Coordinates of C-alpha atoms and ligand atoms in Angstrom, one line a residue:
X1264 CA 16.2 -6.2 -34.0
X1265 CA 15.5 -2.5 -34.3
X1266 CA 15.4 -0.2 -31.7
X1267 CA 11.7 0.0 -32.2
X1268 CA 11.1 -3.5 -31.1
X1269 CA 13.8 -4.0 -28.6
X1270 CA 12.2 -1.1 -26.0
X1271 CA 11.9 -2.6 -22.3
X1272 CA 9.8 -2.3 -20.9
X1273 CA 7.4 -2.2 -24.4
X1274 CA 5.6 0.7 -24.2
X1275 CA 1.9 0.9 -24.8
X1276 CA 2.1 2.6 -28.1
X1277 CA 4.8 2.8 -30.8
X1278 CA 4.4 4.6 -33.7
X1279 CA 7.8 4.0 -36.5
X1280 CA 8.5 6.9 -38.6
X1281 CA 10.4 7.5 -41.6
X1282 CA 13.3 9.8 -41.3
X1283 CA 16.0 9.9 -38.7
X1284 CA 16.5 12.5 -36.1
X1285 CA 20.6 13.6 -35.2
X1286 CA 20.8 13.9 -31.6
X1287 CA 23.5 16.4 -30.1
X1288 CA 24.9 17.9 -26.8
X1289 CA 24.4 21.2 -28.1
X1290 CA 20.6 21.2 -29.6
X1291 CA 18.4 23.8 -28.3
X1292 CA 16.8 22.9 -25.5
X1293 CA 13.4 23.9 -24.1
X1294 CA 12.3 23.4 -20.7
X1295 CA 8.6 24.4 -19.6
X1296 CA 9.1 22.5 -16.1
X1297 CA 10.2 22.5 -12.8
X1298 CA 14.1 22.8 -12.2
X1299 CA 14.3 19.3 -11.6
X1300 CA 13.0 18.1 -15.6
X1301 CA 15.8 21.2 -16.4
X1302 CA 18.6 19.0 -14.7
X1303 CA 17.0 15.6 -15.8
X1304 CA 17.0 16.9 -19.6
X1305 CA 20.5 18.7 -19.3
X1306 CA 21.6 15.7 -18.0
X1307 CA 20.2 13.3 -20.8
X1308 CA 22.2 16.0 -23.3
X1309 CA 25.2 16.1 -21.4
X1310 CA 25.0 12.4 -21.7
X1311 CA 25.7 13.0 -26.0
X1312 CA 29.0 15.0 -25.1
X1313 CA 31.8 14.2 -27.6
X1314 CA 34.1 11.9 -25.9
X1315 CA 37.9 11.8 -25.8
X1316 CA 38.2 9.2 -28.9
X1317 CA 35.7 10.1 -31.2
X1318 CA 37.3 8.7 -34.2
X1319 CA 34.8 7.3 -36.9
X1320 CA 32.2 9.8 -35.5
X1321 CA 30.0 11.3 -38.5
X1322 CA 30.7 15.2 -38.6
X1323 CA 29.0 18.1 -37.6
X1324 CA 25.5 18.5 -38.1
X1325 CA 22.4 21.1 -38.2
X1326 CA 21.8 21.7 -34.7
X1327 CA 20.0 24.4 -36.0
X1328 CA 16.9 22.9 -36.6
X1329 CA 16.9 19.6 -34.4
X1330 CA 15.4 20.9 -31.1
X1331 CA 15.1 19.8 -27.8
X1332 CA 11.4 20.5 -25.9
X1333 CA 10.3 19.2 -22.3
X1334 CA 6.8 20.1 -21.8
X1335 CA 5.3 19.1 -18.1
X1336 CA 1.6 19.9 -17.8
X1337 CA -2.0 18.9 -17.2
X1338 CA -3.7 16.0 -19.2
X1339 CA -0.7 13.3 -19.1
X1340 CA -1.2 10.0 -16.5
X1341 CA 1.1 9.7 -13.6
X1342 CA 4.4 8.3 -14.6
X1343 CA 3.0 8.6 -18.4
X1344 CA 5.1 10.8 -21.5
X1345 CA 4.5 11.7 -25.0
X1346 CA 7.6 11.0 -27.1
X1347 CA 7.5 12.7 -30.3
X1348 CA 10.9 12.5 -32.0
X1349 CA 11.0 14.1 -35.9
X1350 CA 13.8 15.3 -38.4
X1351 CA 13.4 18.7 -37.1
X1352 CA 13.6 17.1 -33.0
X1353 CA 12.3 15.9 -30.2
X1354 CA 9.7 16.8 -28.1
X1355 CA 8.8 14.8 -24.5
X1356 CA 5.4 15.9 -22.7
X1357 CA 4.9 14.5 -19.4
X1358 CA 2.5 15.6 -16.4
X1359 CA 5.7 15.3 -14.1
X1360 CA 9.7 14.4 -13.2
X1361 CA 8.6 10.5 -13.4
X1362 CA 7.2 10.8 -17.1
X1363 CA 9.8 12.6 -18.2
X1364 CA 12.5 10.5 -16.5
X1365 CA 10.4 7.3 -18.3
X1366 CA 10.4 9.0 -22.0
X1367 CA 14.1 9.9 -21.4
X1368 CA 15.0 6.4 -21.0
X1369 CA 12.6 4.9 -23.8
X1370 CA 15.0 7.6 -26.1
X1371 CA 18.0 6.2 -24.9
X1372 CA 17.3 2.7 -25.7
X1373 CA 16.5 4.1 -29.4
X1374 CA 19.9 5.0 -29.4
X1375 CA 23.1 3.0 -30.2
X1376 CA 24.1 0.9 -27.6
X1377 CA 27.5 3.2 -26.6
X1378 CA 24.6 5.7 -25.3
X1379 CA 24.8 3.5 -22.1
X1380 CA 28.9 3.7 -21.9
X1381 CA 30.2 6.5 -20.3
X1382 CA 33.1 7.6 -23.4
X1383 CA 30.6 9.8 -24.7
X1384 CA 29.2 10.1 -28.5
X1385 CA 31.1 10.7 -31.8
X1386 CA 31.6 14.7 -32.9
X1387 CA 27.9 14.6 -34.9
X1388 CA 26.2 13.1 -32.5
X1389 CA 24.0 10.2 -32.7
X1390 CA 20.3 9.6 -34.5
X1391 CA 17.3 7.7 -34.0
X1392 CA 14.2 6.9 -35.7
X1393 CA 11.6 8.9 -36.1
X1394 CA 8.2 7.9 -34.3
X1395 CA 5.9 8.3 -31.4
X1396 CA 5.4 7.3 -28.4
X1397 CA 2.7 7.3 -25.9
X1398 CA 2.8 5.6 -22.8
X1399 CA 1.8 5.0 -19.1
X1400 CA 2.6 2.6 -16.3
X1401 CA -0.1 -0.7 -15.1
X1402 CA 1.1 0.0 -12.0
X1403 CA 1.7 3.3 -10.3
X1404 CA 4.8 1.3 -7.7
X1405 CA 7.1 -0.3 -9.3
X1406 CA 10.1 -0.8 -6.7
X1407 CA 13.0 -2.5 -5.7
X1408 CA 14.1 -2.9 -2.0
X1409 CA 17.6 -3.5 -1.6
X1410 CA 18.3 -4.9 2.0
X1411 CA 21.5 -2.9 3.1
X1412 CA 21.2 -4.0 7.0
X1413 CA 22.4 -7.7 6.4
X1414 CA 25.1 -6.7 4.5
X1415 CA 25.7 -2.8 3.8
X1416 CA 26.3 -1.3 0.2
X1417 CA 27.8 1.9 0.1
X1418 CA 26.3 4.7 -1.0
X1419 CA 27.7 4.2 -4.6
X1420 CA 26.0 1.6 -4.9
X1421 CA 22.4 2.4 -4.1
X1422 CA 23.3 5.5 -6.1
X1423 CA 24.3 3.2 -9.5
X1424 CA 21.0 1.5 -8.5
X1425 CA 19.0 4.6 -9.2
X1426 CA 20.3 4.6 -12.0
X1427 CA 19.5 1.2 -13.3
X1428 CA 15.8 1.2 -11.6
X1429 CA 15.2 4.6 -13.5
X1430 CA 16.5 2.9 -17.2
X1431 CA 14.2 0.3 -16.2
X1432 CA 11.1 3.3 -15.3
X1433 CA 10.6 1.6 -11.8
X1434 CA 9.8 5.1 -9.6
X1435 CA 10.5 3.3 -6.0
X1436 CA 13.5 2.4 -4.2
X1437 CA 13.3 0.8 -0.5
X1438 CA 15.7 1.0 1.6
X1439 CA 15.9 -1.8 4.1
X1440 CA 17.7 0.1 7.0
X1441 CA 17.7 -2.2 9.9
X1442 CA 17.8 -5.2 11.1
X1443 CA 19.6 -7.7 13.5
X1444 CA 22.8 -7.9 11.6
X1445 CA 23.0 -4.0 11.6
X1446 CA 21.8 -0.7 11.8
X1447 CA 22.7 1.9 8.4
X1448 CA 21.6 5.5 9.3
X1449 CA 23.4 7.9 10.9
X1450 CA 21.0 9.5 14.6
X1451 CA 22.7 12.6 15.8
X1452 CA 20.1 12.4 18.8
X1453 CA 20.8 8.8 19.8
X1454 CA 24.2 8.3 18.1
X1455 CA 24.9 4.9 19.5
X1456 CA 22.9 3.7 16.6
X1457 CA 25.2 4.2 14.4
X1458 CA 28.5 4.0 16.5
X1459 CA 27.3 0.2 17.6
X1460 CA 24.9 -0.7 15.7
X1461 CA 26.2 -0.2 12.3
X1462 CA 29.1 -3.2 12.6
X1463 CA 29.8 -6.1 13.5
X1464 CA 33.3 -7.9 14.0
X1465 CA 32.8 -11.6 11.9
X1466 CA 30.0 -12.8 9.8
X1467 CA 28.3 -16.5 9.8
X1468 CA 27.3 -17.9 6.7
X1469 CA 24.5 -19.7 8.1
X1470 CA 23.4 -20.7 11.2
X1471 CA 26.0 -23.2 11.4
X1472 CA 28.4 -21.5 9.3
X1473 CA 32.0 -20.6 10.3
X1474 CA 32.5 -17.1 11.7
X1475 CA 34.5 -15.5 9.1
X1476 CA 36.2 -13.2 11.4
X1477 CA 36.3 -10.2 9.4
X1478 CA 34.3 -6.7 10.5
X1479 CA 31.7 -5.9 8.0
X1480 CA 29.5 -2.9 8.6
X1481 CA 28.8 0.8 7.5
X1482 CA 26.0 3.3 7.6
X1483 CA 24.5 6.6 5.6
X1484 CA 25.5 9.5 7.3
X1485 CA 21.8 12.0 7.1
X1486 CA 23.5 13.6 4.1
X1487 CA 24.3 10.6 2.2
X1488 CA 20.1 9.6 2.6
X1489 CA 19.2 13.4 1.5
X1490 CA 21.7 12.7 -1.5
X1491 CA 20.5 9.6 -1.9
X1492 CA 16.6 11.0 -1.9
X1493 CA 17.1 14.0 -3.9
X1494 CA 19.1 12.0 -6.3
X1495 CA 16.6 9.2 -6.4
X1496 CA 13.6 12.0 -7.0
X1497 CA 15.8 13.5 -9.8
X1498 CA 15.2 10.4 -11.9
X1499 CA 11.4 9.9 -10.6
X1500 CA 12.2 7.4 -7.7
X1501 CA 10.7 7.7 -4.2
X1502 CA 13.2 6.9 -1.5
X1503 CA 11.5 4.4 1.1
X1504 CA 13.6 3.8 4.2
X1505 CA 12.4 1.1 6.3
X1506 CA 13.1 1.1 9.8
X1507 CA 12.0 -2.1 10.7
X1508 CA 10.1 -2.2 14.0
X1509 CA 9.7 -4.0 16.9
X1510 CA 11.0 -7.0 15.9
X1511 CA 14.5 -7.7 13.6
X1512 CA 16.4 -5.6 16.1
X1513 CA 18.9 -6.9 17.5
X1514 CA 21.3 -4.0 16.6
X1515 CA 18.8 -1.4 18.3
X1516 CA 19.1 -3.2 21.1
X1517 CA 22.6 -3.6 20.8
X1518 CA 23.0 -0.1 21.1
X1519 CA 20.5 1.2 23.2
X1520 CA 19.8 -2.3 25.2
X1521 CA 17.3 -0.6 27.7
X1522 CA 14.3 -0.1 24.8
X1523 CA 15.0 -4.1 25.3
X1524 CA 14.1 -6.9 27.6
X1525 CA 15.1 -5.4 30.8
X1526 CA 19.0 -6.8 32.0
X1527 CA 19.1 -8.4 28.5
X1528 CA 22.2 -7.6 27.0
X1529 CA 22.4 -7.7 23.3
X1530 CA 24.8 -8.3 20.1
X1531 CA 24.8 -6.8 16.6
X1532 CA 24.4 -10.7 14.9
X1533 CA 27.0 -12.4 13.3
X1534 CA 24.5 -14.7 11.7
X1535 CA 22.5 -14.8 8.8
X1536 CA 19.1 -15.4 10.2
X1537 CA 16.6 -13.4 12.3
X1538 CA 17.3 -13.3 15.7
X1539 CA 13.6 -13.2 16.8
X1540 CA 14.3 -10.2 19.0
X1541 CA 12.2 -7.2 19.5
X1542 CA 12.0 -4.2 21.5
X1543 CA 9.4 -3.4 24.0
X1544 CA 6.4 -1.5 22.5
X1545 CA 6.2 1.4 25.4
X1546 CA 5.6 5.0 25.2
X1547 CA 9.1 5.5 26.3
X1548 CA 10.4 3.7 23.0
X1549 CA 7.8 5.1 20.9
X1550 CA 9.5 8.6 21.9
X1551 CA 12.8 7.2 21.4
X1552 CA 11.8 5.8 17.6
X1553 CA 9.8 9.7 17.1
X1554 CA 13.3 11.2 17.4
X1555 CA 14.7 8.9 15.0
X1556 CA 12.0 9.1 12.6
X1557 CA 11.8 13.0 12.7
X1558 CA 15.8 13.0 11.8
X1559 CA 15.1 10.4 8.2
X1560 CA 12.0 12.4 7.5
X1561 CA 14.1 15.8 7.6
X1562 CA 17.0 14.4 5.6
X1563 CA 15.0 12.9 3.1
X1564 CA 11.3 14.3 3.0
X1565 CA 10.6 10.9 2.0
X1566 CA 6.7 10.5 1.4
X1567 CA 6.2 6.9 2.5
X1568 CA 7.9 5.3 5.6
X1569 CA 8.2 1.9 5.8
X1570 CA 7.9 0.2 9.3
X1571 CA 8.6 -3.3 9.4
X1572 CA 6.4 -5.0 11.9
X1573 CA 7.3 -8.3 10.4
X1574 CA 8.6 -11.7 12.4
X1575 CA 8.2 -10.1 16.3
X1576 CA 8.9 -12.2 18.8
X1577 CA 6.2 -11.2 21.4
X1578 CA 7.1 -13.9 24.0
X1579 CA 8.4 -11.6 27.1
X1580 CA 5.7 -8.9 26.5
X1581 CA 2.8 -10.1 28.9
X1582 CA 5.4 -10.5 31.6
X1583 CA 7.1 -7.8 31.3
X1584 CA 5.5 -5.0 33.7
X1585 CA 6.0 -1.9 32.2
X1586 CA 4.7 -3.3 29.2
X1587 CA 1.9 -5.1 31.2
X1588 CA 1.1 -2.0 32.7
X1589 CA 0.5 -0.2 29.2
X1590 CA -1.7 -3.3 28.0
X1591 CA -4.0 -2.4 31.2
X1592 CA -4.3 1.4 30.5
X1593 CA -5.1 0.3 27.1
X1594 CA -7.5 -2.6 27.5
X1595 CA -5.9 -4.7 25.9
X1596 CA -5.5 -8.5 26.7
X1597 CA -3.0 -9.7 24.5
X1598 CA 0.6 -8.8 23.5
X1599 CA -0.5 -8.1 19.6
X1600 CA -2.5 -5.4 20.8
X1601 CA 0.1 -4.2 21.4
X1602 CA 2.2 -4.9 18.3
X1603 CA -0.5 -2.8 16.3
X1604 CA -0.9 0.0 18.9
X1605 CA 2.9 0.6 18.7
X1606 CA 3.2 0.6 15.1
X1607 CA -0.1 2.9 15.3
X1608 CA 1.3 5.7 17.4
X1609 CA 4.4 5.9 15.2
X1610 CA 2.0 5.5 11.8
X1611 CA 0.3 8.8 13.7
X1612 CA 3.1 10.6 13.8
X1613 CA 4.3 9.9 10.2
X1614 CA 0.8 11.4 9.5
X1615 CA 1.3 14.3 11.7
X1616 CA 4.7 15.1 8.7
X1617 CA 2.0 14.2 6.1
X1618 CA 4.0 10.8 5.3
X1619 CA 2.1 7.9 4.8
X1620 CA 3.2 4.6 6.8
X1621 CA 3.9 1.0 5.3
X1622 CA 4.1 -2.2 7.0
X1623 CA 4.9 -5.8 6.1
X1624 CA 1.8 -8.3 6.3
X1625 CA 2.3 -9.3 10.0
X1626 CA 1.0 -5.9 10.8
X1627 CA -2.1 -5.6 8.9
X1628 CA -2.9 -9.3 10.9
X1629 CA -2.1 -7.8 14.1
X1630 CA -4.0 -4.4 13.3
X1631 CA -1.4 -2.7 13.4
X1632 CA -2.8 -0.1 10.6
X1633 CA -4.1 3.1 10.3
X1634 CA -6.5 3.0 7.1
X1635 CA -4.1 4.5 4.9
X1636 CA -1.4 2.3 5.5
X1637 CA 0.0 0.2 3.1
X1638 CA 0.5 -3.3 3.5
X1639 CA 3.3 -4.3 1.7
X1640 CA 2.5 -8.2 1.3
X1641 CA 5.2 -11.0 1.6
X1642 CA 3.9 -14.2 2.9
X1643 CA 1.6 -15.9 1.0
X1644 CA -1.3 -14.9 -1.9
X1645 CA -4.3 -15.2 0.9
X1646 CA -2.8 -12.5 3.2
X1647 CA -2.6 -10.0 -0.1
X1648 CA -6.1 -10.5 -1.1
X1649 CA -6.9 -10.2 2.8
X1650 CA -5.2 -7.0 2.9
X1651 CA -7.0 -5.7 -0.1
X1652 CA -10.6 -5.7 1.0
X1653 CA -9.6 -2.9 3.1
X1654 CA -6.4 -1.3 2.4
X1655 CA -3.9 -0.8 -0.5
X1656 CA -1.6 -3.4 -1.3
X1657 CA 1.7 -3.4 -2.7
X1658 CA 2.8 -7.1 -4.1
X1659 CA 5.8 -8.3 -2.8
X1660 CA 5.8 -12.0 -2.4
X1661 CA 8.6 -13.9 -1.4
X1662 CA 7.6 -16.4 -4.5
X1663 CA 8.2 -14.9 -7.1
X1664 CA 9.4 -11.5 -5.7
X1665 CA 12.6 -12.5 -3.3
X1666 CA 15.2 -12.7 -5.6
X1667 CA 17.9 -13.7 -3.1
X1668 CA 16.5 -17.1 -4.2
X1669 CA 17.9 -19.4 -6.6
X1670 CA 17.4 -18.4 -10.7
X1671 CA 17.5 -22.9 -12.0
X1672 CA 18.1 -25.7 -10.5
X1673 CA 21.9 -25.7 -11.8
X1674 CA 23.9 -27.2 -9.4
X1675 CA 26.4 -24.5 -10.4
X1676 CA 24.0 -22.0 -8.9
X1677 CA 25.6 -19.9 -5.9
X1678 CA 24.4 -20.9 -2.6
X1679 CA 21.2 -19.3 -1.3
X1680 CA 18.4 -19.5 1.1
X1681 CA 16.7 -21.3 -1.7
X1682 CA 14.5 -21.6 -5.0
X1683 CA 14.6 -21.7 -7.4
X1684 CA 12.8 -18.5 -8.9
X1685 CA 13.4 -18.7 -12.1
X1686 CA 12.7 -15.2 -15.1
X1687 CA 9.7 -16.9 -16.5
X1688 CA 8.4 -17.4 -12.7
X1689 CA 8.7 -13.6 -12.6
X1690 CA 7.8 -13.1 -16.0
X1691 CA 4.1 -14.9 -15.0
X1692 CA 3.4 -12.7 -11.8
X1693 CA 0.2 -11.3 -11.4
X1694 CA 0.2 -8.5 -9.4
X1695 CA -3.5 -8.0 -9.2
X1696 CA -4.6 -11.4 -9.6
X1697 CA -7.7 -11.6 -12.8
X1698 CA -9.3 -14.3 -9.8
X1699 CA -9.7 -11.6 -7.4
X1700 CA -12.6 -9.2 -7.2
X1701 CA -12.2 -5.9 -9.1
X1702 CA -12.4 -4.1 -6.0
X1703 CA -9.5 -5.7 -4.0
X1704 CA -7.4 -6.3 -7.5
X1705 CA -7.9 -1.8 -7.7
X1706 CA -5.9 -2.0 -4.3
X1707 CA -3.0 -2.9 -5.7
X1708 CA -0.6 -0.4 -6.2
X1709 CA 1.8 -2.0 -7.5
X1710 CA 4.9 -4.5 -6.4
X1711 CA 8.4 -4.6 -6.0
X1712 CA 11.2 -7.0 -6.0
X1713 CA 13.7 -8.1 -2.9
X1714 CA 17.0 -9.0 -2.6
X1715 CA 17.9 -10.0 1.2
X1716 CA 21.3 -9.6 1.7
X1717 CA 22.0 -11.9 4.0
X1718 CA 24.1 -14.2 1.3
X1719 CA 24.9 -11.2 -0.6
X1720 CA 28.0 -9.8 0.3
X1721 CA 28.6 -7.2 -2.5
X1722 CA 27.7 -5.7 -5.2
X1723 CA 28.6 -8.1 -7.9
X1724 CA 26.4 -10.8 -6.2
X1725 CA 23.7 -8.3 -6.0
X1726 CA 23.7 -7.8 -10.1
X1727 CA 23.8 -11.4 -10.5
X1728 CA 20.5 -11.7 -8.2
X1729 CA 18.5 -8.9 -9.3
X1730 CA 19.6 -9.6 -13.3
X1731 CA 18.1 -10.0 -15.7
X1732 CA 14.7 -11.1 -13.3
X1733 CA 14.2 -7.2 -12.3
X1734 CA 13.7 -6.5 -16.1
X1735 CA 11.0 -9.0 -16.1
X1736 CA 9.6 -7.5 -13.3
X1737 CA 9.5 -4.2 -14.7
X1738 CA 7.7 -5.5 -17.9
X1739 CA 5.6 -7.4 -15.8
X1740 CA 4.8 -3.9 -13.6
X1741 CA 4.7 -1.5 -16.2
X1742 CA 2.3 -3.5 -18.6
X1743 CA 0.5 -5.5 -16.1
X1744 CA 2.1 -8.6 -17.4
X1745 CA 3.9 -10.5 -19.9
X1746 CA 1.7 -12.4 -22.3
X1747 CA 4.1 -14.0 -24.4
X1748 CA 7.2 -15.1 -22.6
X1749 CA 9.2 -16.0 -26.0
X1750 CA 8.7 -12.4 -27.1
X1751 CA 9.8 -11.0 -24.2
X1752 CA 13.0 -13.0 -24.0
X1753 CA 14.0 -11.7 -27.8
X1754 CA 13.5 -8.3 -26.4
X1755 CA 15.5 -8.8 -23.6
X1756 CA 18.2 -10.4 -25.6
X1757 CA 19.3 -7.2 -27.4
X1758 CA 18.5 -5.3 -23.7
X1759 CA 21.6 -7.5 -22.1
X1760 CA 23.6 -5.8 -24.5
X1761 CA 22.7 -2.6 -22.8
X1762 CA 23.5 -4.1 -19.3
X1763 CA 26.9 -5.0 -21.2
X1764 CA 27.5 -1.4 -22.2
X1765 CA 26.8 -0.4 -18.7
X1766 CA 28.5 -2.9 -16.6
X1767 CA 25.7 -4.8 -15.0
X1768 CA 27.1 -8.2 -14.1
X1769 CA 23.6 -9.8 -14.8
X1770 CA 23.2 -13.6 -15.2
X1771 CA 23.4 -14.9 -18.5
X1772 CA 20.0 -16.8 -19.8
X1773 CA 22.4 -19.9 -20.1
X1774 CA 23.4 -19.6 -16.5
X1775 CA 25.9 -18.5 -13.7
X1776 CA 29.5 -17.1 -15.5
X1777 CA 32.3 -19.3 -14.1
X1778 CA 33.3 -16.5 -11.6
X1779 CA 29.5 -16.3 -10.4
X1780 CA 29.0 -19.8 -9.8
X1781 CA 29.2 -21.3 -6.1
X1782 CA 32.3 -23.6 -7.1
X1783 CA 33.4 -25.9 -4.0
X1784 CA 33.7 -23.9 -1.1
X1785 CA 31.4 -22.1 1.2
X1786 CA 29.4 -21.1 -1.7
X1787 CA 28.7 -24.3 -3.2
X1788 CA 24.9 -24.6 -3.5
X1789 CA 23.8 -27.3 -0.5
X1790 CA 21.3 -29.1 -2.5
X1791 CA 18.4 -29.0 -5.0
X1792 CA 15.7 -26.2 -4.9
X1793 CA 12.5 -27.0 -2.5
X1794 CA 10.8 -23.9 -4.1
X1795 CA 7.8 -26.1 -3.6
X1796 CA 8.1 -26.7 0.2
X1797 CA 8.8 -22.8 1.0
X1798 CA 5.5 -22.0 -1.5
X1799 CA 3.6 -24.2 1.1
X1800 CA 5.4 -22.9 3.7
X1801 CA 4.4 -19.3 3.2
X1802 CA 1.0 -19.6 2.8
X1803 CA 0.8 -21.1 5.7
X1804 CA 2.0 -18.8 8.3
X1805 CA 0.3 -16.1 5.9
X1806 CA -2.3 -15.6 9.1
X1807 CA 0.2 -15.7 11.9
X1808 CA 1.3 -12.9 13.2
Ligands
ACM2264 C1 10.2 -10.6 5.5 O1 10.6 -11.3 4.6 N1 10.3 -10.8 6.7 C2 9.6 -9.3 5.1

């Protein structure tokens, strides 16, 4: 397969050439841009350096006349490029950092494969085809949310994940940094966040798992997220950190246990589940969660702010009379109210910074919105098309989106919370649904895919979850969806060879490697897949709360 017909995801038009264009660190380059598409292009050249063992290279070459122009102006689509590449150069037009970031990696996967190595190119350079390309996303979010609260990757990590999501031209990365098993920012106003809420001394795997009795834990210092940001907006990625709020937190509470159930004492979790704890929804708090906000929206200028508002346990509100007392002021006769008033007074302040406030499905049920909110649907299908008639969705089902689950029914599979979700389940997501009315299917933005980390300790796991199903997703999100699954697989066949080159430990088509499957202990897989059951399941509580 050329490099012409191996591009993923495909673009929306390719135009083969004759004639081959040589492609060197030192062509002239041209920038008419902001400093960012500077770096971002000097960064793509710096990428063609010579390495230390160039032997076999071809030599020298006319870098004369093979140029190097990045033109960002009016007239392109968001997230769209031009890519014009000729004997005499190459020439990328895009309307801003994402469209450039996107032609820059449609170029690279024109190139040899040792493009994605890091030992640098031979002494002349390399060349690819000539040809055009012109190109825009389906969807404008395409994201990945990488849950660093259950387990915590460091920052090199997310960093390498940039990286992958921008070779891939998704433009979001979320940041899931709470939860009960852990707290991963740094608060210089309330520091006991971080000081106790960011470890814990063992880990369960599994409610009735064995605690392992090892420390795990770790959090990003505010300059590690404004790296993180600036680094992610460099390739054309929004950071979206996701405070998740007022349920999953246990390690809030852990830390500040007096936003809690009053005389309730509380624990970082050891276990893999949700704790069903929450936090009372009081001005008091409120103020607290401002300061906290204020600190990631400095570090990061992130435009989006994700805050939970998923699986709250709302049990001990009523009772509780400070919180009883608010309800009265308010009106309001049950504890939901209260759920959505809470998540609307810190939604107000996100607006007040000109930052735009996402929630998980629970609070668009509970009215927890303001109407530009996004609701960033999990549970079921219904509760997306729900959402829809009134606000704008992003897709992120559990089926076919968590891909913590199972990839086949192998038995050799590594244990999980379940599945399977297999790449051609991915590969047949609809975002916007063709049954749904045009209306609600022009609500959705987009969608993303999940990886819970609660049985994913590292980062080796992680690849094995997210790979190769986040390329189908990106195809799938990028194109609107995949019509012909065969095709797609022979693209991504000769694209694994790129995740070779850069050392993505992805799972092979076949299955698991031997060192990725469960084996016989603690990660053996329990038993067969009941992706049917959890479908079900989902749907179901899709109108609770
Ligand atoms: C979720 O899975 N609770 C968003």
């Amino acid at each position: 397969m050329n490099g012409w017909s191996s591009l993923l995801p495909r673009p929306v038009t390719v135009e083969p050439h004759p004639g081959i264009c040589r492609l060197t660190a030192e062509m002239p380059l041209t920038v008419e841009g902001s400093q960012e598409v500077a770096s971002l292009a000097r960064r793509f050249l710096a990428g063609l350096r010579p390495g230390p063992s160039t032997a076999g290279g071809e030599p020298g070459n006319t870098t004369e006349t093979t140029r190097f122009s990045v033109r960002v102006g009016e007239g392109m689509p968001t997230g769209g490029y031009a890519l014009r590449i000729a004997e005499r150069g190459v020439t990328v037009e895009a309307s801003d950092v994402e469209g450039v970031s996107g032609a820059l990696a449609t170029l690279r996967q024109l190139l040899p494969v040792q493009i994605w190595r890091s030992a640098g190119a031979p002494p002349g350079g390399w060349t690819v085809p000539c040809g055009r390309v012109a190109d825009a996303p389906a969807y404008g979010w395409r994201g990945a949310m990488l849950d660093v609260a259950r387990h915590f990757f460091p920052k090199s990590t997310v960093l390498r994940y940039v990286d992958l999501l921008a070779a891939h031209r998704y433009n979001r990365l979320h940041l899931h940094l709470s939860d009960d098993q852990g707290w991963r920012v740094e608060s210089r106003i309330h520091p006991r966040l971080h000081e106790v809420g960011a470890w814990r001394p063992s880990t369960r795997l599994g409610p009735d798992g064995v605690p392992d009795g090892t420390p795990h834990g770790g959090y990003y210092t505010l300059e590690d997220l404004a790296e993180i940001s600036a680094y992610a907006r460099s390739h054309g990625i929004v950071l979206v950190p996701e405070i998740d709020l007022p349920g999953h937190t246990s390690a809030l509470r852990a830390a500040y246990p007096e936003l809690g159930r009053p005389g309730e004492e509380q624990a970082v979790l050891d276990t893999v589940w949700a704790g069903g704890s929450s936090i009372s929804p009081t001005e008091p708090v409120v103020s607290f969660l401002r300061d906290v906000l204020g600190e990631i929206l400095d570090a990061t200028g992130a435009p989006y702010v994700h805050l939970g508002g998923d699986e709250c346990d709302m049990s001990w509100w009523a009772e509780d009379p400070a919180i009883a007392a608010e309800m009265a002021a308010h009106g309001y006769t049950e504890p939901r109210q209260m759920h959505g008033h809470f998540l609307r007074e810190l939604g107000r302040f996100l607006a007040g910074r000109g930052v735009r406030m996402v929630v998980w499905d629970e609070a668009f049920v509970t009215g927890g919105v303001l109407p530009d909110t996004i609701v960033m649907a999990w549970r079921g299908h219904e509760v997306a098309e729900r959402a829809a008639r009134t606000h704008d969705v992003v897709r992120a089902p559990l089926f076919p989106t968590y891909f913590n689950f199972d990839q086949s029914d192998l038995p050799e599979e590594r244990r999980s919370e379940g599945g399977p979700i297999t790449l051609a389940d991915v590969a047949a997501f609809a975002p916007a649904p063709p049954g749904w009315p045009d209306e609600r299917r022009s609500r959705v933005l987009g969608g993303q895919w999940q990886v819970w980390s609660e049985w994913v300790p590292h980062q080796r796991h992680l690849d094995y979850l997210a790979f190769p199903r986040a390329c189908a997703l990106a195809e799938v999100l990028w194109r609107g969806g995949i019509d012909h699954l065969d095709e797609f697989e022979g693209r991504l066949r000769t694209h694994l060879a790129r995740l070779d080159a850069l050392g993505v430990e992805y799972r092979p088509l076949g299955g698991p490697r031997p060192w990725q499957t469960g084996g016989t202990g603690v990660w053996r897989r329990s038993g067969p897949g009941r992706i049917e059951e959890t479908k079900k399941w989902v749907e179901s509580i899709s109108r609770e709360p």
